[in-house]
mmCIF file of C-alpha atoms in Angstrom:
data_model
loop_
_atom_site.group_PDB
_atom_site.id
_atom_site.type_symbol
_atom_site.label_atom_id
_atom_site.label_comp_id
_atom_site.label_asym_id
_atom_site.label_seq_id
_atom_site.Cartn_x
_atom_site.Cartn_y
_atom_site.Cartn_z
ATOM 1 C CA MET A 28 24.621 -54.969 -306.631
ATOM 2 C CA SER A 29 26.024 -53.516 -303.525
ATOM 3 C CA TYR A 30 24.705 -50.589 -301.605
ATOM 4 C CA GLN A 31 27.462 -48.136 -302.616
ATOM 5 C CA SER A 32 26.777 -49.354 -306.311
ATOM 6 C CA SER A 33 22.834 -48.680 -305.958
ATOM 7 C CA LEU A 34 23.530 -45.122 -304.436
ATOM 8 C CA TRP A 35 25.792 -43.911 -307.166
ATOM 9 C CA THR A 36 23.258 -45.481 -309.772
ATOM 10 C CA ARG A 37 20.415 -43.258 -308.037
ATOM 11 C CA THR A 38 22.719 -40.107 -307.631
ATOM 12 C CA LEU A 39 23.554 -40.188 -311.545
ATOM 13 C CA CYS A 40 19.914 -40.880 -312.249
ATOM 14 C CA ALA A 41 19.188 -37.609 -310.500
ATOM 15 C CA SER A 42 21.559 -35.560 -312.103
ATOM 16 C CA ALA A 43 20.650 -36.685 -315.076
ATOM 17 C CA ILE A 44 17.029 -35.846 -314.674
ATOM 18 C CA ALA A 45 18.304 -32.712 -313.520
ATOM 19 C CA PHE A 46 20.112 -31.799 -316.281
ATOM 20 C CA SER A 47 17.015 -33.234 -318.506
ATOM 21 C CA LEU A 48 14.574 -30.505 -316.888
ATOM 22 C CA SER A 49 17.150 -27.566 -317.266
ATOM 23 C CA SER A 50 16.673 -28.131 -320.896
ATOM 24 C CA THR A 51 12.833 -27.527 -320.903
ATOM 25 C CA ALA A 52 12.791 -24.080 -318.743
ATOM 26 C CA LEU A 53 9.802 -22.259 -319.972
ATOM 27 C CA ALA A 54 10.748 -18.992 -318.277
ATOM 28 C CA ALA A 55 13.019 -17.255 -315.871
ATOM 29 C CA ASP A 56 11.588 -18.886 -312.908
ATOM 30 C CA GLU A 57 9.539 -21.481 -314.358
ATOM 31 C CA PHE A 58 10.762 -24.971 -315.171
ATOM 32 C CA ALA A 59 8.712 -28.261 -316.746
ATOM 33 C CA VAL A 60 8.637 -31.283 -314.603
ATOM 34 C CA SER A 61 6.270 -34.271 -315.550
ATOM 35 C CA ALA A 62 4.794 -36.283 -312.579
ATOM 36 C CA ALA A 63 6.887 -39.189 -313.558
ATOM 37 C CA GLN A 64 9.876 -36.957 -313.254
ATOM 38 C CA MET A 65 9.068 -35.762 -309.849
ATOM 39 C CA GLN A 66 8.258 -39.538 -308.736
ATOM 40 C CA ALA A 67 12.216 -40.219 -309.809
ATOM 41 C CA LEU A 68 13.295 -37.339 -308.083
ATOM 42 C CA GLY A 69 11.219 -38.368 -304.916
ATOM 43 C CA VAL A 70 9.770 -34.926 -304.765
ATOM 44 C CA LYS A 71 6.820 -34.816 -302.135
ATOM 45 C CA LEU A 72 4.598 -31.673 -301.988
ATOM 46 C CA GLN A 73 2.872 -30.230 -299.084
ATOM 47 C CA ARG A 74 -0.529 -27.777 -299.692
ATOM 48 C CA LEU A 75 -0.408 -24.233 -297.936
ATOM 49 C CA ASP A 76 -3.317 -24.029 -296.063
ATOM 50 C CA LYS A 77 -3.285 -20.492 -294.240
ATOM 51 C CA PRO A 78 -0.855 -18.527 -292.188
ATOM 52 C CA ALA A 79 0.125 -19.569 -288.604
ATOM 53 C CA SER A 80 2.447 -19.862 -286.228
ATOM 54 C CA ILE A 81 5.557 -22.811 -286.544
ATOM 55 C CA PRO A 82 5.759 -25.616 -284.254
ATOM 56 C CA GLY A 83 8.394 -24.700 -281.786
ATOM 57 C CA MET A 84 11.300 -26.728 -280.288
ATOM 58 C CA THR A 85 10.896 -29.042 -277.442
ATOM 59 C CA TYR A 86 11.549 -28.040 -274.190
ATOM 60 C CA PRO A 87 11.366 -30.092 -270.411
ATOM 61 C CA ALA A 88 8.315 -29.482 -268.865
ATOM 62 C CA ARG A 89 6.992 -30.951 -265.619
ATOM 63 C CA VAL A 90 3.635 -31.517 -264.924
ATOM 64 C CA VAL A 91 1.854 -29.768 -261.822
ATOM 65 C CA LEU A 92 -1.064 -29.806 -260.386
ATOM 66 C CA PRO A 93 -2.749 -26.446 -259.808
ATOM 67 C CA PRO A 94 -3.404 -25.663 -255.276
ATOM 68 C CA SER A 95 -6.734 -25.116 -255.916
ATOM 69 C CA GLN A 96 -6.960 -28.957 -256.977
ATOM 70 C CA GLU A 97 -5.445 -30.498 -253.747
ATOM 71 C CA TYR A 98 -6.627 -30.855 -250.628
ATOM 72 C CA VAL A 99 -5.648 -32.214 -247.150
ATOM 73 C CA VAL A 100 -7.929 -34.139 -244.756
ATOM 74 C CA SER A 101 -6.812 -33.481 -241.337
ATOM 75 C CA ALA A 102 -7.872 -34.929 -237.551
ATOM 76 C CA PRO A 103 -10.829 -33.107 -236.470
ATOM 77 C CA LEU A 104 -10.133 -34.465 -233.007
ATOM 78 C CA ALA A 105 -7.726 -36.386 -231.244
ATOM 79 C CA GLY A 106 -8.246 -40.076 -231.489
ATOM 80 C CA VAL A 107 -6.662 -43.661 -232.893
ATOM 81 C CA VAL A 108 -7.295 -44.956 -236.324
ATOM 82 C CA ASP A 109 -9.772 -47.307 -236.072
ATOM 83 C CA GLN A 110 -9.987 -48.394 -239.919
ATOM 84 C CA LEU A 111 -8.730 -47.391 -243.104
ATOM 85 C CA LEU A 112 -11.195 -47.768 -245.832
ATOM 86 C CA VAL A 113 -9.427 -46.219 -249.261
ATOM 87 C CA GLY A 114 -5.818 -47.273 -250.247
ATOM 88 C CA GLN A 115 -2.884 -45.221 -252.281
ATOM 89 C CA ASN A 116 -3.844 -44.232 -255.526
ATOM 90 C CA GLU A 117 -7.618 -45.337 -254.913
ATOM 91 C CA ALA A 118 -10.263 -42.561 -256.927
ATOM 92 C CA VAL A 119 -12.630 -41.852 -254.288
ATOM 93 C CA LYS A 120 -16.079 -39.903 -254.877
ATOM 94 C CA PRO A 121 -17.410 -36.879 -253.301
ATOM 95 C CA GLY A 122 -18.781 -37.965 -249.533
ATOM 96 C CA GLN A 123 -16.786 -41.495 -249.580
ATOM 97 C CA ALA A 124 -15.804 -42.674 -246.145
ATOM 98 C CA LEU A 125 -11.822 -42.389 -246.195
ATOM 99 C CA LEU A 126 -11.461 -43.728 -242.309
ATOM 100 C CA ARG A 127 -12.945 -44.145 -238.993
ATOM 101 C CA LEU A 128 -11.164 -42.275 -236.481
ATOM 102 C CA ALA A 129 -12.274 -43.484 -232.340
ATOM 103 C CA SER A 130 -12.279 -40.160 -229.936
ATOM 104 C CA PRO A 131 -12.470 -39.766 -226.417
ATOM 105 C CA GLU A 132 -13.463 -36.168 -227.520
ATOM 106 C CA LEU A 133 -16.242 -37.285 -229.733
ATOM 107 C CA GLY A 134 -18.031 -38.598 -226.807
ATOM 108 C CA GLU A 135 -17.419 -35.717 -224.560
ATOM 109 C CA GLN A 136 -18.911 -33.517 -227.460
ATOM 110 C CA GLN A 137 -21.614 -35.713 -227.907
ATOM 111 C CA LEU A 138 -22.497 -35.782 -224.069
ATOM 112 C CA LYS A 139 -22.731 -31.479 -224.233
ATOM 113 C CA LEU A 140 -24.951 -31.317 -226.995
ATOM 114 C CA MET A 141 -27.221 -34.244 -224.986
ATOM 115 C CA GLU A 142 -27.126 -32.001 -222.129
ATOM 116 C CA ALA A 143 -27.754 -28.829 -223.890
ATOM 117 C CA ALA A 144 -30.766 -30.375 -225.825
ATOM 118 C CA SER A 145 -32.236 -31.706 -222.517
ATOM 119 C CA ARG A 146 -32.047 -28.128 -220.853
ATOM 120 C CA ASN A 147 -33.428 -26.613 -224.005
ATOM 121 C CA ARG A 148 -36.552 -28.661 -223.894
ATOM 122 C CA LEU A 149 -37.035 -27.800 -220.183
ATOM 123 C CA ALA A 150 -36.396 -24.165 -221.058
ATOM 124 C CA GLN A 151 -38.804 -24.273 -223.829
ATOM 125 C CA ARG A 152 -41.655 -25.851 -221.436
ATOM 126 C CA THR A 153 -40.744 -23.486 -218.935
ATOM 127 C CA LEU A 154 -41.561 -20.431 -221.155
ATOM 128 C CA GLN A 155 -44.506 -21.797 -222.306
ATOM 129 C CA ARG A 156 -45.971 -22.421 -218.843
ATOM 130 C CA GLU A 157 -44.608 -18.628 -217.819
ATOM 131 C CA LYS A 158 -46.367 -17.424 -220.961
ATOM 132 C CA GLN A 159 -49.884 -19.033 -220.037
ATOM 133 C CA LEU A 160 -49.553 -17.939 -216.274
ATOM 134 C CA ALA A 161 -48.581 -14.350 -217.252
ATOM 135 C CA SER A 162 -51.586 -14.348 -219.903
ATOM 136 C CA GLU A 163 -53.763 -15.490 -216.819
ATOM 137 C CA GLY A 164 -52.622 -12.437 -214.746
ATOM 138 C CA ILE A 165 -51.458 -15.121 -212.149
ATOM 139 C CA VAL A 166 -47.707 -14.114 -212.623
ATOM 140 C CA PRO A 167 -46.210 -10.749 -213.616
ATOM 141 C CA GLU A 168 -44.947 -10.588 -217.429
ATOM 142 C CA ARG A 169 -41.501 -10.018 -216.224
ATOM 143 C CA ARG A 170 -41.218 -13.608 -215.202
ATOM 144 C CA ALA A 171 -42.613 -14.580 -218.626
ATOM 145 C CA GLN A 172 -39.695 -12.370 -220.215
ATOM 146 C CA ASP A 173 -37.358 -13.817 -218.100
ATOM 147 C CA ALA A 174 -38.089 -17.306 -218.834
ATOM 148 C CA GLN A 175 -37.338 -16.457 -222.716
ATOM 149 C CA ASN A 176 -34.232 -14.926 -222.175
ATOM 150 C CA ALA A 177 -33.594 -18.493 -220.123
ATOM 151 C CA ALA A 178 -35.053 -20.332 -223.840
ATOM 152 C CA ALA A 179 -33.127 -18.614 -225.901
ATOM 153 C CA GLU A 180 -29.756 -19.076 -224.075
ATOM 154 C CA GLU A 181 -30.349 -22.818 -223.846
ATOM 155 C CA GLN A 182 -31.195 -22.635 -227.551
ATOM 156 C CA ALA A 183 -27.961 -21.143 -228.380
ATOM 157 C CA ARG A 184 -25.578 -23.651 -226.531
ATOM 158 C CA VAL A 185 -27.477 -26.424 -228.256
ATOM 159 C CA ARG A 186 -26.735 -24.717 -231.767
ATOM 160 C CA GLN A 187 -23.059 -24.350 -230.208
ATOM 161 C CA ALA A 188 -22.940 -27.803 -229.711
ATOM 162 C CA GLU A 189 -24.191 -28.780 -233.034
ATOM 163 C CA ALA A 190 -21.744 -26.816 -234.387
ATOM 164 C CA ALA A 191 -18.958 -28.375 -232.385
ATOM 165 C CA LEU A 192 -19.760 -32.160 -233.997
ATOM 166 C CA ARG A 193 -20.411 -30.466 -237.432
ATOM 167 C CA LEU A 194 -16.903 -29.524 -237.725
ATOM 168 C CA ALA A 195 -15.394 -32.626 -236.382
ATOM 169 C CA GLY A 196 -17.202 -34.104 -239.341
ATOM 170 C CA LEU A 197 -20.521 -35.750 -237.996
ATOM 171 C CA ASP A 198 -23.378 -35.715 -240.318
ATOM 172 C CA ALA A 199 -26.938 -34.011 -239.913
ATOM 173 C CA ALA A 200 -28.425 -37.139 -239.132
ATOM 174 C CA SER A 201 -26.472 -38.078 -236.489
ATOM 175 C CA ILE A 202 -26.345 -34.692 -234.639
ATOM 176 C CA ARG A 203 -30.045 -35.274 -234.580
ATOM 177 C CA ARG A 204 -30.329 -38.596 -232.935
ATOM 178 C CA VAL A 205 -27.699 -37.571 -230.548
ATOM 179 C CA ALA A 206 -30.067 -34.528 -229.570
ATOM 180 C CA GLU A 207 -32.857 -36.561 -229.349
ATOM 181 C CA GLY A 208 -31.555 -38.575 -226.708
ATOM 182 C CA ASN A 209 -30.517 -41.635 -228.754
ATOM 183 C CA ALA A 210 -27.448 -43.596 -228.819
ATOM 184 C CA MET A 211 -24.267 -41.328 -229.435
ATOM 185 C CA GLN A 212 -21.592 -43.132 -231.476
ATOM 186 C CA ASP A 213 -17.973 -44.389 -230.802
ATOM 187 C CA ALA A 214 -16.479 -43.649 -233.740
ATOM 188 C CA LEU A 215 -16.043 -40.605 -236.362
ATOM 189 C CA VAL A 216 -16.353 -41.338 -239.972
ATOM 190 C CA ILE A 217 -14.113 -39.040 -241.795
ATOM 191 C CA ARG A 218 -15.474 -38.441 -245.491
ATOM 192 C CA ALA A 219 -13.738 -36.784 -248.758
ATOM 193 C CA ARG A 220 -14.588 -33.194 -249.238
ATOM 194 C CA ALA A 221 -14.250 -33.655 -253.332
ATOM 195 C CA GLY A 222 -13.998 -36.077 -255.504
ATOM 196 C CA GLY A 223 -10.342 -37.233 -256.434
ATOM 197 C CA ILE A 224 -7.370 -39.749 -256.496
ATOM 198 C CA VAL A 225 -5.426 -40.341 -252.914
ATOM 199 C CA THR A 226 -2.440 -39.520 -253.614
ATOM 200 C CA GLU A 227 -1.142 -39.820 -249.836
ATOM 201 C CA LEU A 228 -1.911 -41.720 -246.782
ATOM 202 C CA SER A 229 0.282 -40.293 -243.944
ATOM 203 C CA ILE A 230 -1.337 -42.809 -241.193
ATOM 204 C CA LYS A 231 -1.659 -46.324 -240.389
ATOM 205 C CA PRO A 232 -4.434 -48.411 -238.466
ATOM 206 C CA GLY A 233 -4.013 -48.101 -234.745
ATOM 207 C CA GLN A 234 -1.667 -45.001 -234.966
ATOM 208 C CA ARG A 235 -2.703 -42.138 -232.466
ATOM 209 C CA VAL A 236 -3.200 -38.652 -234.028
ATOM 210 C CA ALA A 237 -3.320 -35.196 -232.434
ATOM 211 C CA LEU A 238 -5.856 -32.516 -233.776
ATOM 212 C CA SER A 239 -4.892 -30.966 -236.914
ATOM 213 C CA ASP A 240 -2.595 -34.166 -237.787
ATOM 214 C CA PRO A 241 -2.901 -34.459 -241.609
ATOM 215 C CA LEU A 242 -4.377 -38.082 -242.223
ATOM 216 C CA VAL A 243 -5.052 -38.301 -246.087
ATOM 217 C CA ARG A 244 -3.981 -36.305 -249.170
ATOM 218 C CA VAL A 245 -6.723 -35.773 -252.224
ATOM 219 C CA ALA A 246 -6.169 -34.765 -255.665
ATOM 220 C CA ASP A 247 -8.320 -34.001 -258.556
ATOM 221 C CA THR A 248 -6.041 -34.774 -261.468
ATOM 222 C CA GLY A 249 -9.028 -33.561 -264.189
ATOM 223 C CA LYS A 250 -7.114 -29.995 -264.354
ATOM 224 C CA LEU A 251 -3.130 -29.974 -264.752
ATOM 225 C CA TRP A 252 -0.604 -27.272 -265.212
ATOM 226 C CA LEU A 253 2.878 -27.702 -267.430
ATOM 227 C CA ASP A 254 5.598 -25.610 -266.354
ATOM 228 C CA ILE A 255 8.129 -25.285 -269.034
ATOM 229 C CA GLN A 256 11.372 -24.103 -268.973
ATOM 230 C CA LEU A 257 11.706 -21.825 -272.104
ATOM 231 C CA PRO A 258 15.463 -20.502 -272.794
ATOM 232 C CA VAL A 259 15.168 -16.843 -271.887
ATOM 233 C CA GLU A 260 16.024 -15.592 -274.959
ATOM 234 C CA ARG A 261 12.857 -17.453 -276.883
ATOM 235 C CA GLN A 262 10.503 -15.578 -274.353
ATOM 236 C CA SER A 263 9.730 -12.880 -277.159
ATOM 237 C CA GLN A 264 8.608 -15.712 -279.462
ATOM 238 C CA VAL A 265 6.039 -17.162 -277.560
ATOM 239 C CA THR A 266 2.848 -16.404 -277.066
ATOM 240 C CA ALA A 267 2.470 -15.886 -272.993
ATOM 241 C CA ARG A 268 -1.323 -16.514 -272.807
ATOM 242 C CA GLY A 269 -3.037 -18.416 -275.674
ATOM 243 C CA GLY A 270 -0.146 -20.307 -277.424
ATOM 244 C CA GLN A 271 -0.554 -23.627 -278.363
ATOM 245 C CA VAL A 272 1.511 -26.364 -276.609
ATOM 246 C CA GLY A 273 2.040 -30.005 -277.567
ATOM 247 C CA ILE A 274 3.254 -32.894 -275.322
ATOM 248 C CA VAL A 275 5.604 -35.168 -277.371
ATOM 249 C CA GLY A 276 4.688 -38.862 -277.144
ATOM 250 C CA ARG A 277 1.257 -38.399 -275.479
ATOM 251 C CA ASP A 278 -2.024 -37.321 -277.223
ATOM 252 C CA ALA A 279 -2.379 -34.456 -275.206
ATOM 253 C CA SER A 280 -2.116 -30.552 -275.656
ATOM 254 C CA ALA A 281 -2.066 -27.560 -273.291
ATOM 255 C CA VAL A 282 -2.439 -23.843 -273.873
ATOM 256 C CA THR A 283 -0.301 -20.968 -272.581
ATOM 257 C CA ALA A 284 -1.440 -19.308 -269.403
ATOM 258 C CA SER A 285 1.074 -16.861 -267.947
ATOM 259 C CA LEU A 286 4.843 -16.203 -268.274
ATOM 260 C CA GLY A 287 7.172 -16.285 -265.222
ATOM 261 C CA SER A 288 8.843 -12.397 -263.947
ATOM 262 C CA THR A 289 12.265 -14.168 -262.674
ATOM 263 C CA VAL A 290 14.932 -16.202 -264.520
ATOM 264 C CA SER A 291 16.315 -19.100 -263.055
ATOM 265 C CA ASP A 292 20.457 -19.498 -262.798
ATOM 266 C CA ASN A 293 20.457 -21.956 -266.159
ATOM 267 C CA GLN A 294 18.844 -18.685 -267.831
ATOM 268 C CA THR A 295 15.260 -20.131 -268.486
ATOM 269 C CA ILE A 296 12.130 -18.755 -267.558
ATOM 270 C CA VAL A 297 8.888 -20.894 -266.503
ATOM 271 C CA LEU A 298 6.459 -20.767 -268.917
ATOM 272 C CA ARG A 299 2.993 -21.884 -267.505
ATOM 273 C CA ALA A 300 0.220 -23.829 -269.684
ATOM 274 C CA GLN A 301 -2.950 -25.296 -268.827
ATOM 275 C CA VAL A 302 -3.657 -28.623 -270.110
ATOM 276 C CA THR A 303 -6.647 -28.794 -272.467
ATOM 277 C CA ARG A 304 -6.688 -32.402 -273.669
ATOM 278 C CA GLY A 305 -5.397 -35.711 -272.588
ATOM 279 C CA ALA A 306 -4.929 -34.841 -268.594
ATOM 280 C CA ALA A 307 -5.664 -38.406 -267.923
ATOM 281 C CA LEU A 308 -2.415 -39.335 -269.562
ATOM 282 C CA LEU A 309 -0.193 -37.207 -267.622
ATOM 283 C CA ARG A 310 0.569 -37.758 -263.515
ATOM 284 C CA PRO A 311 1.643 -34.827 -261.527
ATOM 285 C CA GLY A 312 5.299 -34.196 -260.933
ATOM 286 C CA GLU A 313 6.247 -36.024 -264.100
ATOM 287 C CA PHE A 314 8.904 -34.438 -266.384
ATOM 288 C CA VAL A 315 7.807 -34.441 -270.042
ATOM 289 C CA GLN A 316 8.310 -32.848 -273.343
ATOM 290 C CA ALA A 317 6.656 -29.871 -274.590
ATOM 291 C CA GLN A 318 6.935 -28.175 -278.140
ATOM 292 C CA VAL A 319 5.576 -24.575 -278.166
ATOM 293 C CA ALA A 320 4.272 -22.699 -281.070
ATOM 294 C CA PHE A 321 6.425 -19.400 -281.582
ATOM 295 C CA PHE A 322 5.384 -16.549 -283.822
ATOM 296 C CA GLY A 323 7.286 -13.759 -285.303
ATOM 297 C CA SER A 324 6.241 -10.213 -286.560
ATOM 298 C CA GLY A 325 3.448 -10.258 -289.196
ATOM 299 C CA GLU A 326 1.937 -13.542 -290.973
ATOM 300 C CA GLY A 327 3.698 -16.364 -292.212
ATOM 301 C CA TRP A 328 3.378 -19.932 -293.535
ATOM 302 C CA PRO A 329 5.047 -22.807 -292.035
ATOM 303 C CA VAL A 330 6.829 -24.709 -293.949
ATOM 304 C CA PRO A 331 9.571 -27.791 -293.171
ATOM 305 C CA VAL A 332 13.261 -26.318 -293.273
ATOM 306 C CA ALA A 333 13.896 -28.672 -296.293
ATOM 307 C CA ALA A 334 11.548 -27.157 -298.344
ATOM 308 C CA VAL A 335 13.584 -23.781 -298.354
ATOM 309 C CA ALA A 336 16.652 -23.311 -301.380
ATOM 310 C CA ARG A 337 18.706 -20.657 -300.895
ATOM 311 C CA GLN A 338 20.553 -18.819 -303.898
ATOM 312 C CA ASP A 339 22.741 -15.325 -304.085
ATOM 313 C CA GLY A 340 21.814 -14.740 -300.235
ATOM 314 C CA LYS A 341 18.357 -14.975 -301.141
ATOM 315 C CA ALA A 342 15.145 -18.026 -299.918
ATOM 316 C CA TYR A 343 12.923 -19.434 -302.425
ATOM 317 C CA VAL A 344 10.435 -22.014 -302.226
ATOM 318 C CA PHE A 345 9.433 -24.153 -305.350
ATOM 319 C CA VAL A 346 5.594 -23.824 -305.844
ATOM 320 C CA ARG A 347 3.572 -26.111 -307.934
ATOM 321 C CA THR A 348 2.419 -24.810 -311.727
ATOM 322 C CA ASP A 349 0.641 -27.031 -314.473
ATOM 323 C CA LYS A 350 3.832 -27.920 -316.106
ATOM 324 C CA GLY A 351 6.294 -27.890 -313.475
ATOM 325 C CA PHE A 352 7.479 -25.460 -310.796
ATOM 326 C CA VAL A 353 8.127 -21.903 -310.285
ATOM 327 C CA ALA A 354 11.020 -20.589 -307.482
ATOM 328 C CA THR A 355 8.920 -18.115 -305.683
ATOM 329 C CA PRO A 356 11.504 -15.748 -303.257
ATOM 330 C CA VAL A 357 10.417 -15.589 -299.368
ATOM 331 C CA GLU A 358 11.173 -13.915 -296.416
ATOM 332 C CA VAL A 359 12.348 -16.477 -293.607
ATOM 333 C CA LEU A 360 10.624 -14.687 -290.454
ATOM 334 C CA ASP A 361 11.718 -17.022 -287.883
ATOM 335 C CA SER A 362 12.594 -20.971 -287.043
ATOM 336 C CA ALA A 363 12.815 -23.427 -285.036
ATOM 337 C CA GLY A 364 13.996 -26.931 -284.985
ATOM 338 C CA GLN A 365 12.894 -28.246 -288.457
ATOM 339 C CA ALA A 366 10.109 -25.756 -289.151
ATOM 340 C CA LEU A 367 10.521 -21.979 -290.655
ATOM 341 C CA ARG A 368 7.920 -19.468 -291.146
ATOM 342 C CA ILE A 369 7.885 -17.608 -294.094
ATOM 343 C CA THR A 370 6.319 -14.617 -295.890
ATOM 344 C CA GLY A 371 6.351 -14.118 -299.812
ATOM 345 C CA ALA A 372 3.850 -14.105 -302.800
ATOM 346 C CA LEU A 373 1.794 -17.345 -301.964
ATOM 347 C CA ARG A 374 -1.292 -18.226 -301.917
ATOM 348 C CA PRO A 375 -3.603 -20.815 -299.701
ATOM 349 C CA GLY A 376 -4.167 -24.082 -301.952
ATOM 350 C CA GLN A 377 -0.675 -23.967 -303.596
ATOM 351 C CA GLU A 378 1.701 -26.726 -303.326
ATOM 352 C CA ILE A 379 5.027 -26.378 -302.668
ATOM 353 C CA ALA A 380 7.950 -29.022 -302.840
ATOM 354 C CA ILE A 381 9.619 -30.210 -299.718
ATOM 355 C CA THR A 382 11.943 -33.113 -300.845
ATOM 356 C CA SER A 383 14.267 -33.179 -303.244
ATOM 357 C CA VAL A 384 14.721 -29.516 -303.086
ATOM 358 C CA ILE A 385 18.364 -29.718 -304.482
ATOM 359 C CA GLY A 386 17.763 -31.682 -307.563
ATOM 360 C CA LEU A 387 14.867 -28.661 -308.430
ATOM 361 C CA LYS A 388 17.225 -26.028 -307.640
ATOM 362 C CA ALA A 389 19.404 -27.887 -310.053
ATOM 363 C CA ALA A 390 17.345 -27.996 -312.570
ATOM 364 C CA TRP A 391 15.870 -24.248 -312.078
ATOM 365 C CA LEU A 392 19.265 -23.136 -312.434
ATOM 366 C CA GLY A 393 20.623 -25.355 -315.379
ATOM 367 C CA LYS A 394 23.019 -27.585 -313.900
ATOM 368 C CA GLY A 395 26.534 -27.629 -315.866
ATOM 369 C CA GLY A 396 25.768 -24.011 -317.313
ATOM 370 C CA GLY A 397 22.598 -22.222 -316.966
ATOM 371 C CA GLU A 398 22.339 -18.712 -316.683
ATOM 372 C CA LYS A 399 21.954 -17.951 -313.231
ATOM 373 C CA GLY A 400 25.466 -18.448 -311.187
ATOM 374 C CA GLU A 401 25.641 -20.565 -307.936
#
């Protein structure tokens, strides 16, 4: 049998079933349909859960990294990149070594600390001696006070030298060893301030860098945003904060956080959403399709477009009963894509037909001569 003949046979069968259903009408809007007849017509049901928003249409969105989730490691001193210890797109932990920087300025700053620490030790010994002599009455009290002032100044110089090395990136243990007069470091190991992914390496081994030159960019992709390009006429149908957003083709979702205040040249407005699930499946800068949940006035039931039948300018859904279906009037609150949100005399737990609604409508109207007009 050819495809056309098979399709014609199925159409005749559906029409015959619909005609037989119309002859067994129970009430004005209720008609009998058996399980076998439902199967023959291909009727599928959807259980009503609770009123909710409808899945919105999909719109282009860009994955954005929040500014707080990214930082740039800059050169704390002028010098030469001695060695790179990480690679592009490599995950790093807080405190992990990123590179070694050889810098003459590092040696100068360490020397300043050693000299300041040496003078400080001498000033402290002088202070103790002057205090002892003053307590014995050998020297006047003013000499002890002058020694105390000198010791305080030397101690301040030590703290200043230590602070300069800390800003350069030298760790506390190395600073302490330098202050004690031990061997100085010939290169500075620059470490990650926080964990993340190395998104950019701006230097190569052997390259000379100046103070504050960017070296490495690190991003924590555990927190991401979506910048959704929403048509401006849809802005009144979305929840600007707390609305649900799905990401097509990804096991990820987001929640709306803010709605932009300006409209672009192509008449779209940015709806920003924060990714709450599946951030590891997304990459900053990529474009995805975001599905935004719409809402309208009042509460409604989300149903497929195919579930609603039209008759005499009114909308109906077919609610399953013990003996068949009842055509229930509804009001369409809003729509988006292949979804509608309706309200009417519906209750949680009821089942409505979502396929082969045309055949059920024919049975309800009494196809071929029912009471209701087309």
